[in-house]
Amino acid sequence: MDEVTEPPAADFGLQRVLAALADRHRLAIVRFVAFHGESWCAQVMQDAGLDMSKSTFSHHLRILRDAGIVTKRHEGTKSYMCLRKDDLDSRFPGLLDSILNADAEPVS
Amino acid sequence: MDEVTEPPAADFGLQRVLAALADRHRLAIVRFVAFHGESWCAQVMQDAGLDMSKSTFSHHLRILRDAGIVTKRHEGTKSYMCLRKDDLDSRFPGLLDSILNADAEPVS
């Protein structure tokens, strides 16, 4: 059962988006999917330089989905995540690019 | 004694800036000084629609200064705050404008 709400773009909240991105692990996840496109969640966890448990990753993913930053979909036994760039760009023009273009800070 | 560090622009941290701005009261303060320019702190507290104690306002101001978003200076018995727009624009191009241009959410 998936209790996370993925809000429509009109319901995105600026404070919620900023809070979701104000974390080095979540920024690393967002940078990864911004660069690689839709990605298998297990691959993001493994390749984005995140040293965390699966439940911690799920926690971060939930925060990103609740804020409207990513979507998650299931295909067979795998889960995939995708950045909602168009929705974010339409709701907060320039915000995501300014964050993605900032120097990445180390994850750990 | 003022224990707050106002970092040079080169030391601004993206996560710290985003966290500082991920609060409706601090966003209201930033919007006020972005619109009015350097402002008397007591006036910001009174006119920015903030219903809070002086100590709570000082707490928010400290977070904004620590992140590099505003400076504070004293003149006689008054304190003034000023948005570090040029420093923020140089460190994170487009970030501040995208946030200031987003629809303001209600403070309370």
CSV table of C-alpha atoms in Angstrom, one decimal:
chain,number,residue,atom,x,y,z
A,1,MET,CA,0.0,0.0,0.0
A,2,ASP,CA,1.5,3.3,-1.1
A,3,GLU,CA,0.4,6.2,1.2
A,4,VAL,CA,2.4,8.9,-0.4
A,5,THR,CA,0.6,11.7,-2.2
A,6,GLU,CA,2.2,13.0,-5.4
A,7,PRO,CA,0.5,16.4,-5.6
A,8,PRO,CA,-0.5,18.1,-8.9
A,9,ALA,CA,1.8,21.0,-9.8
A,10,ALA,CA,-0.7,23.6,-8.8
A,11,ASP,CA,-0.5,22.3,-5.2
A,12,PHE,CA,3.3,22.4,-4.9
A,13,GLY,CA,4.3,24.4,-1.9
A,14,LEU,CA,7.5,26.5,-2.1
A,15,GLN,CA,8.5,25.9,1.5
A,16,ARG,CA,7.9,22.1,1.1
A,17,VAL,CA,10.0,22.0,-2.1
A,18,LEU,CA,12.9,24.0,-0.5
A,19,ALA,CA,12.8,21.8,2.7
A,20,ALA,CA,12.8,18.7,0.6
A,21,LEU,CA,15.9,19.9,-1.3
A,22,ALA,CA,17.7,21.2,1.8
A,23,ASP,CA,19.3,17.8,2.4
A,24,ARG,CA,22.5,16.5,0.8
A,25,HIS,CA,21.2,13.0,0.3
A,26,ARG,CA,18.0,14.2,-1.4
A,27,LEU,CA,20.0,16.7,-3.5
A,28,ALA,CA,22.2,13.8,-4.6
A,29,ILE,CA,19.1,11.7,-5.6
A,30,VAL,CA,17.7,14.7,-7.5
A,31,ARG,CA,20.9,15.4,-9.3
A,32,PHE,CA,21.2,11.7,-10.2
A,33,VAL,CA,17.8,11.5,-11.8
A,34,ALA,CA,18.2,14.9,-13.4
A,35,PHE,CA,21.3,13.6,-15.1
A,36,HIS,CA,20.2,10.0,-15.9
A,37,GLY,CA,16.5,10.4,-16.5
A,38,GLU,CA,14.0,7.9,-15.1
A,39,SER,CA,16.0,5.5,-13.0
A,40,TRP,CA,15.5,2.2,-11.2
A,41,CYS,CA,15.3,3.1,-7.5
A,42,ALA,CA,17.8,0.4,-6.4
A,43,GLN,CA,20.2,1.8,-9.0
A,44,VAL,CA,19.9,5.4,-7.7
A,45,MET,CA,20.5,4.2,-4.1
A,46,GLN,CA,23.6,2.3,-5.3
A,47,ASP,CA,25.1,4.7,-7.8
A,48,ALA,CA,24.3,8.1,-6.4
A,49,GLY,CA,26.9,7.8,-3.7
A,50,LEU,CA,24.3,7.2,-0.9
A,51,ASP,CA,25.4,5.2,2.0
A,52,MET,CA,22.1,4.4,3.6
A,53,SER,CA,19.7,1.6,4.3
A,54,LYS,CA,16.8,0.9,2.0
A,55,SER,CA,14.3,2.2,4.6
A,56,THR,CA,16.2,5.5,4.9
A,57,PHE,CA,16.2,5.8,1.1
A,58,SER,CA,12.5,5.2,1.1
A,59,HIS,CA,12.1,7.9,3.7
A,60,HIS,CA,13.9,10.4,1.5
A,61,LEU,CA,12.0,9.3,-1.6
A,62,ARG,CA,8.7,9.8,0.2
A,63,ILE,CA,9.7,13.4,1.1
A,64,LEU,CA,10.7,14.1,-2.5
A,65,ARG,CA,7.4,12.7,-3.8
A,66,ASP,CA,5.3,14.5,-1.2
A,67,ALA,CA,6.9,17.8,-2.3
A,68,GLY,CA,6.2,17.0,-5.9
A,69,ILE,CA,9.9,16.7,-6.9
A,70,VAL,CA,9.8,13.1,-8.2
A,71,THR,CA,7.3,10.5,-9.1
A,72,LYS,CA,7.7,6.7,-8.6
A,73,ARG,CA,6.1,4.0,-10.6
A,74,HIS,CA,6.2,0.2,-10.4
A,75,GLU,CA,7.0,-2.1,-13.3
A,76,GLY,CA,6.9,-5.8,-12.4
A,77,THR,CA,9.0,-6.1,-9.3
A,78,LYS,CA,11.0,-3.0,-9.9
A,79,SER,CA,10.3,0.6,-8.9
A,80,TYR,CA,11.4,3.6,-11.0
A,81,MET,CA,11.7,7.2,-10.1
A,82,CYS,CA,11.6,10.3,-12.4
A,83,LEU,CA,12.2,14.0,-11.8
A,84,ARG,CA,9.1,16.2,-12.3
A,85,LYS,CA,11.2,18.8,-14.1
A,86,ASP,CA,8.4,20.2,-16.3
A,87,ASP,CA,6.0,20.5,-13.3
A,88,LEU,CA,8.6,22.2,-11.1
A,89,ASP,CA,9.7,24.5,-13.9
A,90,SER,CA,6.1,25.5,-14.6
A,91,ARG,CA,5.3,26.1,-10.9
A,92,PHE,CA,8.7,27.7,-9.8
A,93,PRO,CA,10.5,28.9,-13.0
A,94,GLY,CA,14.2,28.8,-12.7
A,95,LEU,CA,14.3,27.2,-9.2
A,96,LEU,CA,15.3,23.7,-10.1
A,97,ASP,CA,17.9,24.8,-12.7
A,98,SER,CA,19.5,27.2,-10.2
A,99,ILE,CA,19.8,24.4,-7.7
A,100,LEU,CA,21.1,21.8,-10.2
A,101,ASN,CA,23.6,24.3,-11.5
A,102,ALA,CA,25.0,25.0,-8.1
A,103,ASP,CA,28.2,23.2,-7.2
A,104,ALA,CA,27.4,19.9,-5.7
A,105,GLU,CA,28.3,19.6,-2.1
A,106,PRO,CA,29.8,16.3,-0.8
A,107,VAL,CA,27.1,13.8,0.2
A,108,SER,CA,28.9,12.6,3.3
B,1,MET,CA,28.1,40.3,22.0
B,2,ASP,CA,27.1,39.1,18.5
B,3,GLU,CA,28.0,35.4,18.0
B,4,VAL,CA,26.5,35.1,14.5
B,5,THR,CA,28.9,34.5,11.6
B,6,GLU,CA,28.0,36.2,8.4
B,7,PRO,CA,30.0,34.0,5.9
B,8,PRO,CA,31.7,35.3,2.8
B,9,ALA,CA,29.9,34.4,-0.4
B,10,ALA,CA,32.4,31.7,-1.3
B,11,ASP,CA,31.4,29.9,1.9
B,12,PHE,CA,27.7,29.9,1.3
B,13,GLY,CA,26.3,26.3,1.5
B,14,LEU,CA,23.3,25.5,-0.8
B,15,GLN,CA,21.7,23.2,1.7
B,16,ARG,CA,22.0,25.8,4.4
B,17,VAL,CA,20.5,28.5,2.2
B,18,LEU,CA,17.6,26.3,1.2
B,19,ALA,CA,16.9,25.3,4.8
B,20,ALA,CA,17.0,28.9,5.9
B,21,LEU,CA,14.4,29.8,3.2
B,22,ALA,CA,12.2,26.7,3.8
B,23,ASP,CA,10.2,28.6,6.5
B,24,ARG,CA,7.3,30.9,5.9
B,25,HIS,CA,8.4,33.4,8.4
B,26,ARG,CA,11.9,33.7,7.1
B,27,LEU,CA,10.6,33.9,3.5
B,28,ALA,CA,8.4,36.8,4.6
B,29,ILE,CA,11.4,38.6,6.1
B,30,VAL,CA,13.4,38.0,3.0
B,31,ARG,CA,10.6,39.2,0.7
B,32,PHE,CA,10.2,42.3,2.9
B,33,VAL,CA,13.8,43.4,2.7
B,34,ALA,CA,14.0,42.4,-1.0
B,35,PHE,CA,11.1,44.8,-1.6
B,36,HIS,CA,12.0,47.6,0.8
B,37,GLY,CA,15.8,47.5,0.8
B,38,GLU,CA,17.8,47.8,4.0
B,39,SER,CA,15.3,48.0,6.8
B,40,TRP,CA,15.1,48.7,10.5
B,41,CYS,CA,14.7,45.3,12.2
B,42,ALA,CA,11.9,46.4,14.4
B,43,GLN,CA,10.0,47.7,11.3
B,44,VAL,CA,10.5,44.3,9.5
B,45,MET,CA,9.1,42.5,12.5
B,46,GLN,CA,6.1,44.8,12.7
B,47,ASP,CA,5.4,45.3,9.0
B,48,ALA,CA,6.2,41.9,7.4
B,49,GLY,CA,3.1,40.4,8.9
B,50,LEU,CA,5.1,38.4,11.5
B,51,ASP,CA,3.2,37.6,14.7
B,52,MET,CA,6.1,36.6,16.9
B,53,SER,CA,8.2,37.6,19.9
B,54,LYS,CA,11.4,39.6,19.6
B,55,SER,CA,13.4,36.6,20.6
B,56,THR,CA,11.8,34.4,17.9
B,57,PHE,CA,12.5,37.1,15.3
B,58,SER,CA,16.1,37.2,16.5
B,59,HIS,CA,16.3,33.4,16.1
B,60,HIS,CA,15.0,33.6,12.5
B,61,LEU,CA,17.4,36.5,11.8
B,62,ARG,CA,20.3,34.5,13.1
B,63,ILE,CA,19.5,31.6,10.8
B,64,LEU,CA,19.3,34.0,7.8
B,65,ARG,CA,22.6,35.6,8.7
B,66,ASP,CA,24.4,32.3,9.3
B,67,ALA,CA,23.2,31.1,5.8
B,68,GLY,CA,24.5,34.3,4.2
B,69,ILE,CA,21.1,35.6,3.2
B,70,VAL,CA,21.1,38.9,5.1
B,71,THR,CA,23.5,41.1,7.0
B,72,LYS,CA,22.7,43.1,10.2
B,73,ARG,CA,24.4,46.3,11.3
B,74,HIS,CA,23.9,48.6,14.2
B,75,GLU,CA,23.5,52.4,14.1
B,76,GLY,CA,23.1,54.0,17.4
B,77,THR,CA,20.4,52.0,19.2
B,78,LYS,CA,18.9,50.6,16.1
B,79,SER,CA,19.6,47.5,14.1
B,80,TYR,CA,19.2,47.3,10.4
B,81,MET,CA,19.1,44.3,8.1
B,82,CYS,CA,19.9,44.0,4.4
B,83,LEU,CA,19.5,41.3,1.8
B,84,ARG,CA,22.8,40.0,0.3
B,85,LYS,CA,21.3,39.8,-3.1
B,86,ASP,CA,24.6,40.3,-5.0
B,87,ASP,CA,26.4,37.7,-3.0
B,88,LEU,CA,23.5,35.2,-3.4
B,89,ASP,CA,23.3,35.9,-7.1
B,90,SER,CA,27.0,35.4,-7.6
B,91,ARG,CA,27.1,32.2,-5.6
B,92,PHE,CA,23.7,30.6,-6.8
B,93,PRO,CA,22.7,32.4,-10.0
B,94,GLY,CA,18.9,32.6,-10.4
B,95,LEU,CA,18.1,31.0,-7.0
B,96,LEU,CA,16.9,34.0,-5.1
B,97,ASP,CA,14.9,35.5,-8.0
B,98,SER,CA,13.1,32.2,-8.6
B,99,ILE,CA,12.1,32.1,-4.9
B,100,LEU,CA,11.2,35.8,-4.8
B,101,ASN,CA,9.1,35.4,-7.9
B,102,ALA,CA,7.2,32.4,-6.6
B,103,ASP,CA,3.8,33.2,-5.3
B,104,ALA,CA,4.0,34.1,-1.6
B,105,GLU,CA,2.3,31.6,0.7
B,106,PRO,CA,0.5,32.9,3.7
B,107,VAL,CA,2.7,33.6,6.7
B,108,SER,CA,0.3,32.1,9.2
